[in-house]
Coordinates of C-alpha atoms and ligand atoms in Angstrom, one line a residue:
M7 CA 130.3 113.2 86.8
R8 CA 130.3 110.1 89.2
L9 CA 127.0 108.4 90.0
I10 CA 126.1 105.4 92.1
V11 CA 123.0 103.6 90.8
V12 CA 121.1 101.5 93.3
V13 CA 119.3 98.3 92.4
G14 CA 117.9 95.5 94.5
A15 CA 114.8 93.7 93.1
R16 CA 113.7 92.2 89.8
P17 CA 112.0 95.2 88.3
N18 CA 115.0 97.5 89.2
F19 CA 117.4 95.4 87.0
I20 CA 115.1 95.9 84.0
K21 CA 115.0 99.6 84.6
V22 CA 118.7 100.1 84.6
A23 CA 119.4 97.9 81.6
P24 CA 118.9 100.7 79.0
L25 CA 120.3 103.4 81.4
M26 CA 123.8 102.0 82.1
P27 CA 125.0 102.0 78.5
A28 CA 123.5 105.5 77.9
L29 CA 125.3 106.9 81.0
A30 CA 128.6 105.2 79.9
A31 CA 128.2 106.6 76.3
A32 CA 127.8 110.1 77.8
G33 CA 131.1 109.7 79.7
I34 CA 129.4 109.5 83.1
D35 CA 131.1 107.1 85.5
A36 CA 128.1 105.2 86.9
G37 CA 128.7 102.3 89.3
L38 CA 125.9 99.8 90.1
V39 CA 125.3 98.7 93.7
H40 CA 123.1 95.6 94.2
T41 CA 121.6 95.6 97.7
G42 CA 120.8 91.9 97.5
Q43 CA 117.1 92.4 98.2
H44 CA 116.5 89.8 95.5
Y45 CA 119.2 87.1 95.5
D46 CA 117.8 83.9 93.8
A47 CA 119.4 83.4 90.4
A48 CA 115.9 83.4 88.9
L49 CA 115.1 86.8 90.4
S50 CA 118.5 88.4 89.8
D51 CA 121.4 86.8 87.8
V52 CA 119.1 85.9 84.9
F53 CA 118.3 89.6 84.3
F54 CA 122.0 90.6 84.3
A55 CA 122.6 87.9 81.7
D56 CA 119.6 88.5 79.5
L57 CA 120.1 92.2 79.4
A58 CA 123.9 92.4 79.5
I59 CA 123.7 94.6 82.6
P60 CA 127.2 95.5 83.9
E61 CA 128.3 93.5 86.9
P62 CA 127.5 95.4 90.1
R63 CA 130.6 97.2 91.4
W64 CA 129.3 96.5 94.9
S65 CA 127.0 93.8 96.3
L66 CA 125.6 94.3 99.8
G67 CA 123.9 91.0 100.6
V68 CA 121.0 92.5 102.4
G69 CA 118.5 89.7 101.7
S70 CA 115.0 89.3 103.0
G71 CA 113.4 90.6 106.2
T72 CA 110.6 92.7 107.5
H73 CA 110.3 96.2 105.9
A74 CA 112.3 97.9 108.7
V75 CA 115.0 95.2 108.8
Q76 CA 115.4 95.1 105.0
T77 CA 115.3 98.9 104.5
G78 CA 117.4 99.6 107.6
T79 CA 120.1 97.0 106.7
A80 CA 120.2 98.4 103.2
M81 CA 120.5 102.0 104.5
M82 CA 123.4 101.1 106.9
R83 CA 125.4 99.4 104.1
L84 CA 124.6 102.1 101.5
E85 CA 125.5 104.9 103.9
E86 CA 128.9 103.3 104.4
L87 CA 129.4 102.9 100.7
F88 CA 128.2 106.4 99.8
A89 CA 130.4 108.0 102.5
A90 CA 133.4 106.2 101.2
E91 CA 132.8 106.8 97.5
K92 CA 131.4 110.3 97.7
P93 CA 129.6 110.2 94.3
D94 CA 128.1 113.4 92.9
A95 CA 124.6 111.9 93.1
V96 CA 122.8 108.7 93.8
V97 CA 120.3 107.3 91.3
V98 CA 117.4 105.2 92.5
V99 CA 114.8 103.5 90.4
G100 CA 111.2 102.3 90.9
D101 CA 109.5 101.9 94.3
V102 CA 111.0 98.9 96.2
N103 CA 112.6 99.0 99.6
S104 CA 116.0 99.3 98.1
T105 CA 114.8 102.5 96.3
L106 CA 113.7 104.0 99.6
A107 CA 116.9 102.9 101.4
G108 CA 119.1 104.5 98.7
A109 CA 117.1 107.7 98.8
L110 CA 117.2 108.0 102.6
A111 CA 120.8 107.0 103.1
A112 CA 121.9 109.5 100.4
A113 CA 119.7 112.4 101.4
K114 CA 120.8 112.1 105.1
I115 CA 124.5 112.6 104.2
G116 CA 123.8 115.4 101.8
L117 CA 124.1 113.6 98.5
P118 CA 121.6 114.5 95.8
V119 CA 119.1 111.8 94.8
V120 CA 117.9 111.3 91.3
H121 CA 114.7 109.2 91.1
L122 CA 113.8 107.4 87.8
E123 CA 110.1 106.6 87.7
A124 CA 109.1 109.5 89.9
G125 CA 105.5 110.6 90.5
L126 CA 103.5 107.3 90.1
R127 CA 100.7 107.2 92.7
S128 CA 98.1 104.6 93.5
G129 CA 96.7 106.7 96.3
D130 CA 96.7 103.5 98.4
M131 CA 98.9 103.9 101.5
S132 CA 98.4 100.3 102.5
M133 CA 100.8 99.5 99.6
P134 CA 104.5 99.4 100.8
E135 CA 105.4 100.8 97.4
E136 CA 103.2 103.9 97.7
V137 CA 105.1 104.8 101.0
N138 CA 108.4 104.2 99.2
R139 CA 107.3 106.4 96.2
L140 CA 106.1 109.3 98.3
V141 CA 109.2 109.4 100.6
T142 CA 111.6 108.9 97.7
D143 CA 110.1 111.7 95.7
Q144 CA 110.1 114.1 98.6
L145 CA 113.9 113.4 99.1
S146 CA 114.8 113.7 95.4
S147 CA 116.6 116.6 93.9
M148 CA 115.8 115.4 90.3
L149 CA 112.6 113.6 89.5
L150 CA 112.4 111.7 86.2
A151 CA 108.7 111.1 85.4
P152 CA 107.4 108.3 83.1
T153 CA 103.9 109.7 82.3
R154 CA 102.0 113.0 82.2
D155 CA 99.9 112.0 85.2
A156 CA 103.1 111.6 87.2
L157 CA 103.9 115.2 86.5
E158 CA 100.5 116.2 87.8
H159 CA 101.0 114.2 91.0
L160 CA 104.3 115.8 91.7
A161 CA 103.0 119.3 91.0
A162 CA 100.0 118.6 93.4
E163 CA 102.5 117.6 96.1
G164 CA 104.4 120.8 95.8
V165 CA 107.5 119.5 94.0
S166 CA 108.9 122.4 92.0
A167 CA 108.7 122.0 88.3
D168 CA 112.4 122.8 87.7
R169 CA 113.3 119.5 89.4
V170 CA 111.0 117.4 87.3
H171 CA 111.8 116.0 83.8
F172 CA 109.3 114.1 81.7
V173 CA 111.7 111.4 80.4
G174 CA 109.1 108.7 79.6
N175 CA 109.0 105.1 80.7
I176 CA 112.3 103.2 81.0
M177 CA 110.4 99.8 81.1
A178 CA 109.1 100.6 77.7
E179 CA 112.6 101.3 76.4
S180 CA 113.6 97.8 77.6
V181 CA 110.7 96.3 75.7
V182 CA 111.5 98.2 72.5
R183 CA 115.1 97.2 72.7
N184 CA 114.4 93.5 73.4
V185 CA 111.1 92.6 71.9
G186 CA 112.6 91.4 68.6
R187 CA 115.0 89.0 70.3
A188 CA 112.1 87.9 72.7
R189 CA 109.7 87.1 69.9
E190 CA 112.2 84.9 68.2
R191 CA 112.4 82.7 71.3
G192 CA 109.0 81.2 71.1
A193 CA 109.2 80.5 74.8
C194 CA 105.6 79.2 74.9
G195 CA 106.6 76.1 72.9
R196 CA 109.0 75.0 75.7
F197 CA 105.9 74.9 78.0
G198 CA 103.9 72.9 75.4
L199 CA 101.7 75.9 74.6
E200 CA 100.6 77.3 71.3
A201 CA 100.9 81.0 70.5
G202 CA 97.6 82.8 71.0
A203 CA 96.1 79.8 72.9
Y204 CA 97.1 80.4 76.5
V205 CA 96.8 83.0 79.3
L206 CA 99.8 84.3 81.2
A207 CA 99.4 85.1 84.9
T208 CA 101.6 86.5 87.7
T209 CA 100.7 87.6 91.2
H210 CA 102.9 88.7 94.1
R211 CA 101.3 91.7 95.8
P212 CA 100.7 91.2 99.5
E213 CA 97.0 92.3 99.1
N214 CA 96.5 89.2 96.9
V215 CA 98.9 86.6 98.1
D216 CA 98.9 87.3 101.9
A217 CA 95.1 87.2 101.9
P218 CA 93.9 83.6 101.6
E219 CA 90.5 84.5 100.2
A220 CA 92.0 86.7 97.5
L221 CA 94.6 84.1 96.5
A222 CA 91.8 81.4 96.4
A223 CA 89.7 83.7 94.2
I224 CA 92.6 84.3 91.8
V225 CA 93.6 80.6 91.6
G226 CA 90.0 79.6 91.2
A227 CA 89.3 81.9 88.3
L228 CA 92.6 81.0 86.5
D229 CA 92.1 77.3 87.1
G230 CA 88.6 77.5 85.6
C231 CA 89.8 79.3 82.4
S232 CA 88.9 77.9 79.0
L233 CA 92.6 78.2 78.0
P234 CA 95.7 76.9 79.8
V235 CA 97.1 79.5 82.2
L236 CA 100.9 79.6 82.5
F237 CA 101.7 81.0 86.0
P238 CA 105.4 81.8 86.8
V239 CA 105.2 81.8 90.6
H240 CA 107.1 84.5 92.5
P241 CA 108.9 83.2 95.6
R242 CA 106.7 85.3 97.9
T243 CA 103.7 83.5 96.4
L244 CA 105.0 79.9 96.4
P245 CA 104.7 79.2 100.2
K246 CA 101.2 80.7 100.2
L247 CA 100.1 78.5 97.4
E248 CA 101.7 75.5 99.1
A249 CA 100.0 76.3 102.4
A250 CA 96.7 76.4 100.5
G251 CA 97.4 73.1 98.7
M252 CA 97.3 75.0 95.4
A253 CA 101.0 74.8 94.3
G254 CA 100.6 71.8 92.0
A255 CA 98.6 71.8 88.8
A256 CA 95.6 72.8 90.8
G257 CA 92.7 70.3 90.7
G258 CA 93.4 69.1 87.1
G259 CA 92.2 72.5 85.8
S260 CA 93.8 75.1 83.5
L261 CA 96.4 76.5 85.9
R262 CA 100.0 75.6 85.2
P263 CA 102.3 76.9 88.0
V264 CA 106.0 77.1 86.9
D265 CA 109.2 78.6 88.3
P266 CA 109.8 82.3 87.6
V267 CA 111.2 82.9 84.1
G268 CA 113.9 85.3 82.8
Y269 CA 113.2 88.6 81.1
L270 CA 113.4 87.5 77.5
D271 CA 111.3 84.4 78.1
M272 CA 108.7 86.6 80.0
L273 CA 108.6 89.1 77.2
S274 CA 108.2 86.2 74.7
L275 CA 105.4 84.7 76.8
Q276 CA 103.6 88.1 77.0
C277 CA 103.8 88.6 73.2
D278 CA 102.2 85.3 72.4
A279 CA 99.5 85.2 75.2
A280 CA 95.8 85.6 74.4
A281 CA 95.6 87.7 77.5
I282 CA 97.5 88.5 80.7
V283 CA 96.3 88.5 84.3
T284 CA 98.6 90.2 86.8
D285 CA 99.2 92.4 89.8
S286 CA 102.6 93.4 88.6
G287 CA 103.4 97.1 87.8
G288 CA 105.9 96.2 85.1
V289 CA 103.7 93.6 83.4
Q290 CA 100.8 96.2 83.2
E291 CA 103.2 98.4 81.2
E292 CA 104.8 95.6 79.1
S293 CA 101.4 94.1 78.0
C294 CA 100.5 97.6 76.8
M295 CA 103.7 97.8 74.8
V296 CA 103.4 94.4 73.2
G297 CA 99.7 94.7 72.3
V298 CA 98.2 92.0 74.6
P299 CA 95.2 92.9 76.7
C300 CA 95.8 92.8 80.5
V301 CA 93.6 92.2 83.5
T302 CA 95.0 93.7 86.7
V303 CA 93.8 92.2 89.9
R304 CA 94.1 95.0 92.4
R305 CA 92.1 97.6 94.2
N306 CA 93.8 100.4 92.3
T307 CA 96.8 101.0 90.1
E308 CA 99.6 103.6 89.8
R309 CA 99.7 102.7 86.1
Q310 CA 96.4 104.5 85.3
V311 CA 97.7 105.5 81.9
T312 CA 97.3 101.8 80.8
L313 CA 93.6 102.0 81.8
E314 CA 93.2 105.2 79.9
V315 CA 94.6 103.9 76.7
G316 CA 92.5 100.8 77.0
S317 CA 95.2 98.0 77.2
N318 CA 94.4 97.2 80.9
R319 CA 91.3 96.8 83.1
L320 CA 91.2 96.7 86.9
V321 CA 89.2 94.0 88.7
P322 CA 88.9 93.2 92.4
A323 CA 90.3 89.8 93.7
E324 CA 86.9 88.1 93.4
R325 CA 86.4 85.1 91.2
G326 CA 83.5 86.4 89.1
A327 CA 85.1 89.7 88.5
I328 CA 88.4 88.1 87.4
E329 CA 86.5 85.7 85.1
A330 CA 84.5 88.6 83.6
G331 CA 87.6 90.7 83.2
L332 CA 89.4 87.9 81.4
A333 CA 86.5 87.3 79.1
E334 CA 86.4 91.0 78.2
A335 CA 90.2 91.1 77.7
M336 CA 90.2 88.0 75.4
A337 CA 87.5 89.6 73.2
A338 CA 89.1 93.1 73.3
S339 CA 90.5 94.9 70.3
R340 CA 94.2 95.6 70.4
D341 CA 94.4 99.0 68.7
W342 CA 95.3 101.2 71.6
A343 CA 97.9 103.9 71.4
V344 CA 101.1 103.5 73.4
P345 CA 101.5 106.3 75.9
E346 CA 103.6 109.4 75.1
R347 CA 107.4 108.9 75.5
W348 CA 107.2 105.1 76.0
D349 CA 109.9 104.7 73.5
D350 CA 113.6 104.0 72.9
R351 CA 114.8 107.5 73.9
V352 CA 114.1 107.4 77.7
A353 CA 117.6 106.8 78.8
A354 CA 118.8 109.5 76.3
R355 CA 116.4 111.9 78.0
V356 CA 117.8 111.0 81.4
V357 CA 121.3 111.9 80.2
E358 CA 119.9 115.2 78.8
A359 CA 118.2 115.9 82.2
L360 CA 121.5 115.2 84.0
G361 CA 123.2 117.6 81.6
C362 CA 120.9 120.3 82.8
G363 CA 122.3 120.0 86.3
I364 CA 120.9 118.6 89.6
L365 CA 119.4 121.3 91.8
P366 CA 120.3 121.0 95.5
L367 CA 117.5 120.7 98.0
A368 CA 116.7 123.7 100.2
G369 CA 119.4 124.3 102.8
Y370 CA 122.3 123.1 100.7
Ligands
LIG22 C1 109.5 93.3 96.2 C2 109.0 94.7 96.2 C3 107.8 94.9 95.3 C4 108.1 94.4 93.9 C5 108.7 93.0 93.9 C6 109.2 92.6 92.6 C7 109.2 95.9 98.3 C8 108.5 96.4 99.5 N1 108.5 95.1 97.5 O1 108.4 92.5 96.6 O2 107.4 96.2 95.2 O3 107.0 94.4 93.1 O4 109.8 93.0 94.8 O5 109.3 91.3 92.4 O6 110.3 96.3 98.1 N2 112.4 85.8 98.2 C9 113.1 84.7 97.8 N3 114.1 84.9 97.0 C10 114.5 86.1 96.6 C11 113.8 87.2 97.0 C12 112.7 87.0 97.9 O7 112.8 83.5 98.1 O8 115.5 86.2 95.8 C13 111.2 85.5 99.1 C14 111.5 85.7 100.6 O9 110.8 84.8 101.3 C15 111.1 87.1 100.9 C16 109.9 87.2 100.0 O10 110.2 86.5 98.8 O11 110.7 87.3 102.2 C17 109.5 88.7 99.6 O12 110.7 89.3 99.1 P1 110.8 90.9 99.3 O13 112.0 91.4 98.5 O14 110.7 91.3 100.7 O15 109.5 91.5 98.6 P2 108.8 91.0 97.2 O16 107.5 90.4 97.6 O17 109.7 90.3 96.4
LIG23 N1 109.1 89.1 85.1 C1 110.0 88.1 84.7 N2 109.8 86.8 85.0 C2 108.7 86.4 85.8 C3 107.8 87.4 86.2 C4 108.1 88.8 85.9 O1 111.0 88.4 84.0 O2 108.6 85.2 86.0 C5 109.4 90.5 84.8 C6 108.3 91.2 84.1 O3 108.2 90.9 82.8 C7 108.6 92.7 84.4 C8 109.3 92.6 85.8 O4 109.6 91.2 86.0 O5 109.6 93.1 83.5 C9 108.2 93.0 86.8 O6 108.6 92.6 88.0 P1 107.6 92.3 89.2 O7 106.3 91.9 88.7 O8 108.3 91.3 90.0 O9 107.5 93.7 90.0 P2 106.7 95.0 89.8 O10 106.9 95.5 88.4 O11 105.3 94.7 90.2 O12 107.3 95.9 90.8

C-alpha cells in the first residue's frame, strides 16, 4: 500500500510522529508532504528533530495567507502531487487548513481520504477548525476517532459506522512515548523557574488574540497571578501583544513572554507546572495526560472529554473568570482517569484499521 501523509502546522507534526514508524513497520510505503503552512524553525524543524520524524518527501512552501489563499494554494500544489504520485490513499490529520486542503484535493480526483482525529466537534462554526473538521470528515472514506464522543458526533452526522474506527488519541501516544525523556530535561530551570512553582500559558486562537479586549483580559489575569507565568508566544499572537504594548515582561507583573519552545521542552514545562492556561487543543489533551490541571480560555471546546474526566475547566476570556479558574485549578486534585484509548497503541490501531480496507465513497 502507498500512502501520502499531509502535514503543515505544529500540531500535525506531533500527530504523525508515532504514525510514521508504525506504518513503516507494517510495510506500508508512506511519504510525508509538508505544505509549509508553518515554516519558522521554532514551529516546524524543531518538531522533526525532537521526534525523529522522517524528512518530508515533498515540501510545498505554501506559507501564510488568508484562509482561501492558504487553503487554495495548498490544494493546487497537493493536487499536482497526488495526480503525479497516484497513492492508494491520502492521510490527513487534525483540523488545520492543510488538513482541509489535503482532503479536498484528494477527494476531487478520486483518491480515498483517511482522517486521523475525526469526529471532534466544538459546535462553533465561527472557528475555522470546526469548518475544516466538518468538511474533512464528510470527504473521508476512513475516519479514525480519538474519543467515544467523536463516534457519536459522526453517527449523528450520518457517517456510516463501517467507515469509523475508534483508534484513540494519537497526541496521547506522543506523550506516552516521550514523557520520560521530557521529564529528564527539567526545562523550567533554564527559564529560572522551580518545578511546581509556576504557571504555563499559551494562546493563539483568533477569538482570543484577534479581539483586543479578550487578549487584554488574558494578559491581565496572567500578569496578576501569584506565581510566575511562562508564556511561549505563538507568532500569530506576538504582533497583537506588541500592538497592545504587552510583549515585554508586562508591567513588572508575573507574565514572562518567551519564544515558542520545542515539543520536549513544552512537555517538560507542562509536567512541572502548577497549572496550565491555554486555548490550544493539543495542550488540553497533554495536560490531561501528564496530570496537571488545565484552564481553557474559550467559549467551547471540542475536547469535552477533558472536562468530563475533570482535568480541564472552560472559562470565558474575562479577567475575573480566568483568575477564578486558575485558583480552582491550582487547588484541584489530580486523580482523574485518562480517557479510554489515550495510550501507546493508537498508531497500531490505525495500521489495523488500514488492514481492514478503505471503503470507497458512494459513486466509486
Ligand atoms: C494554525 C491553525 C490552528 C492551529 C495552529 C497551531 C488553521 C486555520 N489554523 O493557526 O488550527 O491551532 O495553526 O499552531 O489552519 N506565522 C509565522 N510563522 C510561521 C507560521 C505562521 O510567523 O511559521 C504567522 C503568520 O503571520 C501567519 C500567522 O502566524 O499569518 C498565522 O498562521 P496560520 O498558519 O495561518 O494560522 P495559525 O494561527 O498558526
Ligand atoms: N507546543 C510546543 N511549543 C509551544 C507551544 C505548543 O511544542 O511553544 C505544542 C503543544 O505541546 C502541543 C502542540 O504544540 O503538542 C499544540 O499545538 P498548538 O497549540 O499550536 O495547536 P492546536 O493543538 O491548538 O491546534
